Short mmCIF file of C-alpha atoms in Angstrom, two decimals:
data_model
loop_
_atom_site.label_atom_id
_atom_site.label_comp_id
_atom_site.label_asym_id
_atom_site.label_seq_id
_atom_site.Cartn_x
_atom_site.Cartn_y
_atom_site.Cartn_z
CA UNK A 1057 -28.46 10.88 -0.31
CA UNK A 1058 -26.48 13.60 1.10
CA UNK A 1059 -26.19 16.62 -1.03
CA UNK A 1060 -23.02 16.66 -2.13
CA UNK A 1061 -22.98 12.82 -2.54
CA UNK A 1062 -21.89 11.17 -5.96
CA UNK A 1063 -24.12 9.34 -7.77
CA UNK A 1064 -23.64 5.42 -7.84
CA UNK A 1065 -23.06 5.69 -11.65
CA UNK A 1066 -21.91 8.79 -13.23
CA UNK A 1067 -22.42 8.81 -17.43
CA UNK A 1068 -18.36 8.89 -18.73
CA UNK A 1069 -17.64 11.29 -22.18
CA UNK A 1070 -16.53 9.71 -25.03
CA UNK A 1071 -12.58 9.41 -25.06
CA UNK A 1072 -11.98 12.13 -27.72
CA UNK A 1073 -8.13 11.82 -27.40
CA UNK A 1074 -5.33 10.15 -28.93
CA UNK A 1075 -3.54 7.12 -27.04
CA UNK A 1076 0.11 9.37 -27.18
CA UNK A 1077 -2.23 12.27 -25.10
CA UNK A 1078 -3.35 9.37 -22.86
CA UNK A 1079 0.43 8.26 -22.16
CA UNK A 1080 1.66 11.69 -21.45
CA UNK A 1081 -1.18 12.96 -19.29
CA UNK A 1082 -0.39 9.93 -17.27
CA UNK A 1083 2.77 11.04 -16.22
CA UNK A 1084 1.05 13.69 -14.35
CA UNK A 1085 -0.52 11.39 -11.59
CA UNK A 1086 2.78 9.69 -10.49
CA UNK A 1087 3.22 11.69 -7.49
CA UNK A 1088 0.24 12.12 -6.33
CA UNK A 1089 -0.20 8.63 -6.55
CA UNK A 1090 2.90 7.93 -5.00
CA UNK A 1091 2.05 10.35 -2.16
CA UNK A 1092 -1.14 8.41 -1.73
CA UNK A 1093 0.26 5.14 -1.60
CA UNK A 1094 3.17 5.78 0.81
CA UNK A 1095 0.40 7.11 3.19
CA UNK A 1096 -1.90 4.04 2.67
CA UNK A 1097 0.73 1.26 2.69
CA UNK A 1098 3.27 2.90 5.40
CA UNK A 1099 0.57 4.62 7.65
CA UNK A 1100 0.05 7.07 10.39
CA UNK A 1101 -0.10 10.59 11.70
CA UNK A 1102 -0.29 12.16 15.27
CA UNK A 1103 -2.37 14.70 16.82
CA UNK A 1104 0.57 17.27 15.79
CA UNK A 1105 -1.24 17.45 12.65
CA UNK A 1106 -4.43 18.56 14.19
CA UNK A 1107 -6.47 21.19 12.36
CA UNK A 1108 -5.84 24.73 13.57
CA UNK A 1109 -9.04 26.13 12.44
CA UNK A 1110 -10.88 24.71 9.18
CA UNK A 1111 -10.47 27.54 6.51
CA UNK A 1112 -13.20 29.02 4.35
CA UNK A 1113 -12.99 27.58 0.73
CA UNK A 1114 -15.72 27.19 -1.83
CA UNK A 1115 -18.53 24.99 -2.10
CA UNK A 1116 -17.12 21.85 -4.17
CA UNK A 1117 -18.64 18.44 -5.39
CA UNK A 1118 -17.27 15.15 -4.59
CA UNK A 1119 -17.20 14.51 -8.23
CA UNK A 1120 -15.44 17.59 -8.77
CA UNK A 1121 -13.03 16.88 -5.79
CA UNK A 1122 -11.90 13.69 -7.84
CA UNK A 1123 -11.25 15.70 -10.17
CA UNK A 1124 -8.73 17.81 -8.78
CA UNK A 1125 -6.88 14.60 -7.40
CA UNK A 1126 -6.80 13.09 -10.92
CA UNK A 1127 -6.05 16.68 -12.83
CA UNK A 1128 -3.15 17.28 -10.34
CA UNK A 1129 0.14 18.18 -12.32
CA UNK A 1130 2.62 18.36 -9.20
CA UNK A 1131 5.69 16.48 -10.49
CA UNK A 1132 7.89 17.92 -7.46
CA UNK A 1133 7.89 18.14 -3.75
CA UNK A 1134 9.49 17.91 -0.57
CA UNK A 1135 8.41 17.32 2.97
CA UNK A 1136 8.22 16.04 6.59
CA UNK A 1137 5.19 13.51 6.96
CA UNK A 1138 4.92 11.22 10.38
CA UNK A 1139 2.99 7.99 10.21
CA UNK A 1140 1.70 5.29 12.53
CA UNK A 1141 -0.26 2.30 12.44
CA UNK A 1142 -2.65 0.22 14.83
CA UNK A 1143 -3.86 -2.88 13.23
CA UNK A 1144 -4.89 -3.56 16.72
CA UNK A 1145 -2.34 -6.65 16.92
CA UNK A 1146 -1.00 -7.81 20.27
CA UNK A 1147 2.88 -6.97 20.86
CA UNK A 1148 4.94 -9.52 19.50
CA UNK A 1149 7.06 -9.65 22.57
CA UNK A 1150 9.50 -12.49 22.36
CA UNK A 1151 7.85 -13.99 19.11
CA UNK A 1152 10.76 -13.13 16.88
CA UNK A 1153 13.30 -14.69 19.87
CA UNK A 1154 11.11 -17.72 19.65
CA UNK A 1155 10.55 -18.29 15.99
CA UNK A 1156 14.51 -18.86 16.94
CA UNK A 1157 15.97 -17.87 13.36
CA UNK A 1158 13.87 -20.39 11.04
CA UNK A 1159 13.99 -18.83 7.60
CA UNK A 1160 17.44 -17.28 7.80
CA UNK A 1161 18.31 -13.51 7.95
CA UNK A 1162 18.36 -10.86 5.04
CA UNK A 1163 21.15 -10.15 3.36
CA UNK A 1164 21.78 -6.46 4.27
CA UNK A 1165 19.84 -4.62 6.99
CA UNK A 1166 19.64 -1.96 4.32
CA UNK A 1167 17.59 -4.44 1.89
CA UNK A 1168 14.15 -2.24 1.91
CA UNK A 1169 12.49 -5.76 1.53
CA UNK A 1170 13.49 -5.69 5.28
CA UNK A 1171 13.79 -2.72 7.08
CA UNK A 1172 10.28 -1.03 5.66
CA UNK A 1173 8.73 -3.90 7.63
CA UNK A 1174 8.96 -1.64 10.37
CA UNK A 1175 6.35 0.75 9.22
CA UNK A 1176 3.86 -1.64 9.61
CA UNK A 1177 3.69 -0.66 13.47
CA UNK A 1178 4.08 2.13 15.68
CA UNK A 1179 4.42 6.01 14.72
CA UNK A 1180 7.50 7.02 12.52
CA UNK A 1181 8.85 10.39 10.86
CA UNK A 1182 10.12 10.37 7.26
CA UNK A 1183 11.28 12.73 5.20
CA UNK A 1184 10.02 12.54 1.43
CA UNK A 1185 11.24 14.62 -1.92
CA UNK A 1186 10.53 13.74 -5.33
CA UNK A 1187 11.30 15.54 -8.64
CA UNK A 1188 8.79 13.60 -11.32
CA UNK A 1189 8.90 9.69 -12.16
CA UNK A 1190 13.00 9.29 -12.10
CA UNK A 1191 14.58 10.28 -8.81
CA UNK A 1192 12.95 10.26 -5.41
CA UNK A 1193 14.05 9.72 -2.23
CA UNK A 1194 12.10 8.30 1.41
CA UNK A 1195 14.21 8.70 4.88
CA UNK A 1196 13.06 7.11 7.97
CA UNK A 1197 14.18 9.13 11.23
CA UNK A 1198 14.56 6.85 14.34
CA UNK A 1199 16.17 9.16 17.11
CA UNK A 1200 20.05 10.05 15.66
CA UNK A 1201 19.81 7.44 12.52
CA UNK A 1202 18.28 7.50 9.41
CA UNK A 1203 17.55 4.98 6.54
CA UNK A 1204 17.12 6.25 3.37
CA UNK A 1205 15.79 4.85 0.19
CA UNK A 1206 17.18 6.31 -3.00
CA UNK A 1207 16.05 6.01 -6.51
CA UNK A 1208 17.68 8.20 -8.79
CA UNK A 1209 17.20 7.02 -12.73
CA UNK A 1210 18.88 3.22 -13.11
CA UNK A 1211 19.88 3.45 -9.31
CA UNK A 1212 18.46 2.42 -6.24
CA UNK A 1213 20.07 2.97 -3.20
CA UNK A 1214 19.29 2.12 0.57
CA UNK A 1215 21.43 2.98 3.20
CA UNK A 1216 21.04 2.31 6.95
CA UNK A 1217 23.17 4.82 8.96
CA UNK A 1218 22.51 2.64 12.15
CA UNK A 1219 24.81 -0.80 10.72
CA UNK A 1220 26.92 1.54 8.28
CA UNK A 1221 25.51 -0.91 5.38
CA UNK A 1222 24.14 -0.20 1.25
CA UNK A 1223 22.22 -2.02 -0.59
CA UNK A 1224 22.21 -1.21 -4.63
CA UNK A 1225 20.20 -2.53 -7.14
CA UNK A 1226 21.71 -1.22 -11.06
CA UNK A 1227 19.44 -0.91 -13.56
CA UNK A 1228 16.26 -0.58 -11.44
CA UNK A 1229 14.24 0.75 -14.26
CA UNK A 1230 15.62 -1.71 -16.76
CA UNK A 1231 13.07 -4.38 -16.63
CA UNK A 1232 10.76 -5.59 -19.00
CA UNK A 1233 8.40 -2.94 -20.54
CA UNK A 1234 4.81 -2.83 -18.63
CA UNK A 1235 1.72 -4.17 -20.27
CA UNK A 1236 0.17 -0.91 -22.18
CA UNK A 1237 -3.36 0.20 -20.46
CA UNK A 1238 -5.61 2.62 -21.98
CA UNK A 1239 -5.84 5.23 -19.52
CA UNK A 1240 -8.39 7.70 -18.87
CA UNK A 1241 -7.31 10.53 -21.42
CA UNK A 1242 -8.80 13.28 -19.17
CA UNK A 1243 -9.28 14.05 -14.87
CA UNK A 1244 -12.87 13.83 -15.18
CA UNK A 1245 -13.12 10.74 -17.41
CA UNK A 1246 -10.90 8.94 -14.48
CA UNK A 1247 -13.43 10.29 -12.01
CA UNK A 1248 -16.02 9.35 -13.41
CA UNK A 1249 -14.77 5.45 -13.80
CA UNK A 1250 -14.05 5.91 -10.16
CA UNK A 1251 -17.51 6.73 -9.32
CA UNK A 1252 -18.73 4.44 -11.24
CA UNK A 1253 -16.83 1.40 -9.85
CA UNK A 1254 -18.05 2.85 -6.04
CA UNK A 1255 -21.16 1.74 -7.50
CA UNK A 1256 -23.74 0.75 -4.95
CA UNK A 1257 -21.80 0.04 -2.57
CA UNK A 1258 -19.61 3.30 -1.70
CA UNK A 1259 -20.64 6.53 0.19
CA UNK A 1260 -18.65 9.04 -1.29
CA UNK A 1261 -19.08 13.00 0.03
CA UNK A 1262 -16.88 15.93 0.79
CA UNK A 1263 -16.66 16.40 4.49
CA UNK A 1264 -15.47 19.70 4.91
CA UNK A 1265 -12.29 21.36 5.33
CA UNK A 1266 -9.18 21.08 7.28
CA UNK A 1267 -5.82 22.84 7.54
CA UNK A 1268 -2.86 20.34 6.60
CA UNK A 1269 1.01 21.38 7.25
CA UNK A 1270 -0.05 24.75 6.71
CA UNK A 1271 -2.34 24.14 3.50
CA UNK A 1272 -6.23 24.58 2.61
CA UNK A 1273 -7.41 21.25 2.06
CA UNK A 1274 -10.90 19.48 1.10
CA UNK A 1275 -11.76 16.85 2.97
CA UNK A 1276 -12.99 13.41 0.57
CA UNK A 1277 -14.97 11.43 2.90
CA UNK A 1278 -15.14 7.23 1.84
CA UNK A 1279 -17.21 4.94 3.37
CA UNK A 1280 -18.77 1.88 2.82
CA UNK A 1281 -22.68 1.51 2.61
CA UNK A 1282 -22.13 -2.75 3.06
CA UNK A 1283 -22.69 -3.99 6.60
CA UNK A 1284 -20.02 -6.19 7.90
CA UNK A 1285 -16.63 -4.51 6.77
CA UNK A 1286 -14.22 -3.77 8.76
CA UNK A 1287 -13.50 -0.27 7.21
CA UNK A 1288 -15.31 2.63 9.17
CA UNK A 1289 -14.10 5.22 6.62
CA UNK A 1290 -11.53 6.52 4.29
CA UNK A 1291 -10.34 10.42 4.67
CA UNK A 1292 -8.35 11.96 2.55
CA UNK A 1293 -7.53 15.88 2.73
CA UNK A 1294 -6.57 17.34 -1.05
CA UNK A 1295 -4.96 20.66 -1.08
CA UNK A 1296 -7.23 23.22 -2.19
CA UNK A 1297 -4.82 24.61 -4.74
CA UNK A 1298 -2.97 21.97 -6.72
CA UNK A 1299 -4.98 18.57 -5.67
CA UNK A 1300 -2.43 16.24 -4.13
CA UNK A 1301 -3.30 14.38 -1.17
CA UNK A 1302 -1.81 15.59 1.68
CA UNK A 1303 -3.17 13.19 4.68
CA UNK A 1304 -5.13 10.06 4.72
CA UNK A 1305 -7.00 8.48 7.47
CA UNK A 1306 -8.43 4.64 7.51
CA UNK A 1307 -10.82 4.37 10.50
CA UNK A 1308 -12.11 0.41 11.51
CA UNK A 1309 -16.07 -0.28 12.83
CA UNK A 1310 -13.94 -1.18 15.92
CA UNK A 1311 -13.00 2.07 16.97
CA UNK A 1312 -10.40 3.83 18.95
CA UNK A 1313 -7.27 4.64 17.02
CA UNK A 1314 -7.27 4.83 12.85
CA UNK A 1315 -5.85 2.01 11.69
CA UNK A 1316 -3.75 4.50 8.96
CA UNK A 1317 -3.41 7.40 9.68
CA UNK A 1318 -0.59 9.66 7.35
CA UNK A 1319 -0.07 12.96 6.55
CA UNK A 1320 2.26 16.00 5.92
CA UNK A 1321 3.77 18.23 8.55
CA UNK A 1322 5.74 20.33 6.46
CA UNK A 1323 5.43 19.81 2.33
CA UNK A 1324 7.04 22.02 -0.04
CA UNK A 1325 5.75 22.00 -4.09
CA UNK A 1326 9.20 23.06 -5.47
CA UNK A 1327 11.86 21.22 -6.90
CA UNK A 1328 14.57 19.84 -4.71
CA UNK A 1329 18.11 20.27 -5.39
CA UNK A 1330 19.54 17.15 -7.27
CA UNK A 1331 22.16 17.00 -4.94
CA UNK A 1332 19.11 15.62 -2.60
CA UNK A 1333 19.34 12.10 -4.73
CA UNK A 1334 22.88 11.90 -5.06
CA UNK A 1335 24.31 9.09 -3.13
CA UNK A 1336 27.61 7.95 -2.67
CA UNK A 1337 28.50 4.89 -0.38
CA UNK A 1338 30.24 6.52 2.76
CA UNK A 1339 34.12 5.01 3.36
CA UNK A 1340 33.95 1.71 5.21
CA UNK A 1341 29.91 0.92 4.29
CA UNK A 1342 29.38 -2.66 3.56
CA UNK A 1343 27.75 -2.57 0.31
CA UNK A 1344 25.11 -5.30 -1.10
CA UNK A 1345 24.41 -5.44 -4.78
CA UNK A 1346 21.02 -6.89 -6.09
CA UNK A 1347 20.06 -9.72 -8.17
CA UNK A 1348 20.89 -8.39 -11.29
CA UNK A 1349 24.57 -7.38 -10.19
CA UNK A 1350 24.99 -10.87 -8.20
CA UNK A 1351 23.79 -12.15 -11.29
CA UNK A 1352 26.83 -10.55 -13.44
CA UNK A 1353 29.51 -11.06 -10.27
CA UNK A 1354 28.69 -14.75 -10.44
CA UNK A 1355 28.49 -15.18 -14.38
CA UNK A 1356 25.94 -17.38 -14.32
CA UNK A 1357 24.82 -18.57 -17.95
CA UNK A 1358 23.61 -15.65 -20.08
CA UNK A 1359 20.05 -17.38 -20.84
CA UNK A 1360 19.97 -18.30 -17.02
CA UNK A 1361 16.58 -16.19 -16.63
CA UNK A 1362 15.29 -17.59 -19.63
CA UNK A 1363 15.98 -21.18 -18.90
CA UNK A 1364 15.10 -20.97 -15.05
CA UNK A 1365 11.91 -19.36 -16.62
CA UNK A 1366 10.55 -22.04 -18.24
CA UNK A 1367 11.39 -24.68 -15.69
CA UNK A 1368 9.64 -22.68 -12.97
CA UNK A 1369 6.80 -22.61 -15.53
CA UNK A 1370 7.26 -26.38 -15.76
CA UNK A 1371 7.89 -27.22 -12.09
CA UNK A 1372 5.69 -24.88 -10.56
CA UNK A 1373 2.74 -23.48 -13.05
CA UNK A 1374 0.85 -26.78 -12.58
CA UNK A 1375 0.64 -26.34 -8.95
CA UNK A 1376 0.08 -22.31 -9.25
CA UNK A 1377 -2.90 -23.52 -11.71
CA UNK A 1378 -3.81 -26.23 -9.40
CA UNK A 1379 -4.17 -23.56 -6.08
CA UNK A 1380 -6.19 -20.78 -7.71
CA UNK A 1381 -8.61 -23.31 -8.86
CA UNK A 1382 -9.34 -23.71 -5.29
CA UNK A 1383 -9.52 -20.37 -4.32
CA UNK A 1384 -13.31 -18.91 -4.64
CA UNK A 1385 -14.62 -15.21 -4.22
CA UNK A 1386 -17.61 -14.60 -2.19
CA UNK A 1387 -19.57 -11.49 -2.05
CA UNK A 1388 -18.63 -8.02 -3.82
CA UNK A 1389 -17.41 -4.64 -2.91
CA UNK A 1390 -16.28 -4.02 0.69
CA UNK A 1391 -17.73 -7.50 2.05
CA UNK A 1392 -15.66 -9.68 -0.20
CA UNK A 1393 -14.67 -12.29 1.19
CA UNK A 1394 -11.90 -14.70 -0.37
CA UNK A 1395 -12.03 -18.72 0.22
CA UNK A 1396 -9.59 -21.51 0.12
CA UNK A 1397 -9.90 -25.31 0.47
CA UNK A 1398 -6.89 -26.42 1.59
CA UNK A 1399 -8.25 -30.40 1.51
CA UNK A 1400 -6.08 -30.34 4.81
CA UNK A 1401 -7.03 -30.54 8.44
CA UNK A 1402 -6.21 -26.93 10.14
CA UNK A 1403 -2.83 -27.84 11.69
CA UNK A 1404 -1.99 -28.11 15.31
CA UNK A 1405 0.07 -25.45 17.34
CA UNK A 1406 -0.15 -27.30 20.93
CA UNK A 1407 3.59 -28.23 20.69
CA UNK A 1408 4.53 -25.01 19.40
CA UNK A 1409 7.12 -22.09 21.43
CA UNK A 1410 5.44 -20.66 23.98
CA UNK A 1411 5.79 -17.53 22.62
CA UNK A 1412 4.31 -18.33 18.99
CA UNK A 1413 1.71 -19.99 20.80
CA UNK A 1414 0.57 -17.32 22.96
CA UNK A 1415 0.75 -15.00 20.22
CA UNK A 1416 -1.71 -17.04 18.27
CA UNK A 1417 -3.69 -17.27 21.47
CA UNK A 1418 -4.01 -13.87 21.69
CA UNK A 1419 -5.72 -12.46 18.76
CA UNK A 1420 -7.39 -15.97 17.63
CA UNK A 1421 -11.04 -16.47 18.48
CA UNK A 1422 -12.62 -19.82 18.61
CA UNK A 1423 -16.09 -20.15 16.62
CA UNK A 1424 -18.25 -22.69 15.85
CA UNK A 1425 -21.71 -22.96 13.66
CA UNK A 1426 -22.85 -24.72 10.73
CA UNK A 1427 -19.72 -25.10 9.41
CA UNK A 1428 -18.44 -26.82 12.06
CA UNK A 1429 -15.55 -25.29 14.18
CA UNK A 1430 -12.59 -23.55 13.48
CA UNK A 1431 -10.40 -20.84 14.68
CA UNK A 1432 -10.95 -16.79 13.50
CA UNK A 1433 -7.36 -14.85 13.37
CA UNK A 1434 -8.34 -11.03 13.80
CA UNK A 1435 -6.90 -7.39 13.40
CA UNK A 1436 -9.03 -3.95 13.63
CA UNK A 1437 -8.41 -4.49 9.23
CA UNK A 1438 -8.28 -7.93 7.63
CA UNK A 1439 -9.80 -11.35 9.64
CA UNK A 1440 -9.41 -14.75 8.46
CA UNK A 1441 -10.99 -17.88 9.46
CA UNK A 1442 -9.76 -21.14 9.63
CA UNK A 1443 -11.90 -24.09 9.63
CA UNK A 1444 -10.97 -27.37 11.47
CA UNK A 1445 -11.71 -29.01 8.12
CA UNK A 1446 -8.71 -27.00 6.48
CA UNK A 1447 -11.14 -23.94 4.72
CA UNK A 1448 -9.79 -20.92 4.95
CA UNK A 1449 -12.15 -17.54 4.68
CA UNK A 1450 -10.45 -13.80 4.55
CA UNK A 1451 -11.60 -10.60 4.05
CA UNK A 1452 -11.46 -6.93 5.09
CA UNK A 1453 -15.05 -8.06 7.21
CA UNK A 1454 -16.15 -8.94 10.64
CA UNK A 1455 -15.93 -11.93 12.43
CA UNK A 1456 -19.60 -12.55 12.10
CA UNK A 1457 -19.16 -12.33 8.42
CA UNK A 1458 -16.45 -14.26 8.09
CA UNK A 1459 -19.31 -17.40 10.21
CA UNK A 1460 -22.04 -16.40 8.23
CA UNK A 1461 -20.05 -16.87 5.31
CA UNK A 1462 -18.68 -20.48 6.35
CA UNK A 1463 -22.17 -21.10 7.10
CA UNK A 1464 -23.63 -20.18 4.29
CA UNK A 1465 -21.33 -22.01 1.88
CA UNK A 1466 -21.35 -25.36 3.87
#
């Protein structure tokens, strides 16, 4: 064990504080976590970000550098972050031209359900502020237009400067009140359950230092002690002074590239202007409204969520019930691997477009072994294989332990 390595299990203290502490305390982790999460689920930075000498800070524990992630109180920021993402996928070419418009088109090219899609390749710049739990605001820069995402207490807005087009959604924060969760009450009795799930089967150490958009920043260094996953490593630099992350770096056993790789270029911890989440609809914008105003605009019945409710419970929960009874979890930790019996024979692409069939072609691998044959669908992250005999194994693993799995479970 290195010597700065965490323990597999780490003792927690007693919660000594009331629930009401618990709640408010909590509020301090939204942006950090938010910060975190846009890195992990949008992805990327570029070499700009490259360490310009890694500055002299004190000796700290990984335990202790959890705790500064969890303890951090920064409610406000502002900054320039670039991301970019290799899931090692071949180009998609003309896949969309030959998928030739089955399912339909969005509603609004500003609907985020659409147009954050494109974060999920290539390198992008955004621009990020936030000002506590009510009002933030993401822009993605592409050359001379921007697309913005909004939220700003009951409002979100998105606006795509490129098609002149908003979509709205009114009463955003409206919905039904969240399931209460005892939190940790303190930064080191969240640490410590996050140790403690790494268990046996997580590496966690600091790695150093780095210099991030100008800041002093610890380096927390994640990596799996499981043969067979996919993930290499986790890095994620915390600023020295206040704890929030400030880049994050997911590395495959493949190589090359990091599959994530996000981080600040310029961040800022004071509070932005609250002209920054003001947004008004420029003059000639087509504007989309959400569900809940289409809802209203169409006055449907007032109990029409309550009534479609229960007959989607009807209609639908039996089959819902029916398809996770055939879903089965094998392994634990970074190797899991999920499995699903379809009871159908894999279906046959041979008469499919070209295109969608050279796609598939091109990252599918054909295996066989004890399982029989079937077809393994891979990216540097997440591979799935699919039997001949309609199984259907995924998991954050290799190929190989995606076979040995199907192997082992035949």
């Amino acid at each position: 064990m290195a010597a700065n390595e965490v323990p597999s299990e780490t003792p927690s203290e007693a919660r000594g504080e009331a629930r009401g502490e618990t709640r408010r305390k909590a509020s301090r982790y939204v942006v950090p976590a938010a910060v975190a999460g846009v890195a992990a689920a949008t992805i990327g930075l570029v070499p700009a970000l490259a360490a310009s000498g890694d500055p002299d800070l004190p000796e700290i524990t990984a335990q202790q550098l959890v705790e500064k992630i969890a303890g951090s109180e920064t409610q406000t920021l502002s900054g320039t972050f670039k991301v970019s993402t290799d899931l090692g996928l071949p180009a998609l070419g003309g896949l969309a031209s030959g998928l030739g418009g089955l399912g339909g088109g969005a509603s609004s090219t500003a609907d985020p359900a659409q147009k954050l899609t494109e974060l999920a390749s290539g390198t992008h710049t955004l621009r990020l502020a936030a000002d506590g739990p009510e009002r933030q605001k993401l822009t993605l820069l592409d050359g001379s237009d921007e697309y913005s995402l909004i939220h700003n207490g009951d409002d979100v807005w998105a606006y795509d400067s490129k098609s002149n087009e908003v979509f709205h959604e009114k009463g955003a924060s409206q919905g039904p009140e969240p399931e209460e969760k005892e939190l940790p009450a303190t930064p080191k009795e969240l640490a410590d359950e996050v140790l403690k799930a790494a268990g046996d089967t997580t590496s966690i150490t600091v790695d150093g230092t780095a210099k991030v958009a100008g800041r002093d920043a610890y380096q927390l260094l994640i990596k799996p002690k499981q043969a067979g996953s996919t993930v290499a490593s986790v890095k994620i630099a915390v600023d020295a002074a206040n704890g929030t992350p400030l880049k994050f770096t997911l590395s495959s056993v493949e190589g090359g590239k990091p599959v994530v790789d996000a981080g600040f270029t310029k961040v800022d911890f004071a509070r932005p202007d609250a002209s920054v989440f003001a947004f008004e609809a420029p003059k000639g914008a087509k504007v989309t409204e959400g569900a809940e105003e289409a809802r209203k605009s169409e006055k449907l019945p007032e109990n029409f969520e309550k009534d479609f409710g229960k007959g989607f419970e009807k209609d639908f929960g039996k089959g819902f019930e029916d398809f996770g009874k055939g879903l089965n979890v094998i392994g634990e930790g970074w190797t899991t691997i999920a499995k699903l019996d379809t009871g159908a024979p894999a279906p046959k692409t041979d008469g499919a477009p070209k295109e969608i069939q050279g796609f598939l072609d091109s990252f599918g691998d054909e295996v066989t072994g004890k399982f029989g044959s079937g077809t393994v669908f891979k990216t540097k992250l997440v591979n799935a294989l699919l039997t001949d005999d309609g199984k259907v194994y995924v998991g954050a693993v290799t190929k190989d332990a995606l076979v040995n799995a199907a192997n082992a479970d035949k």
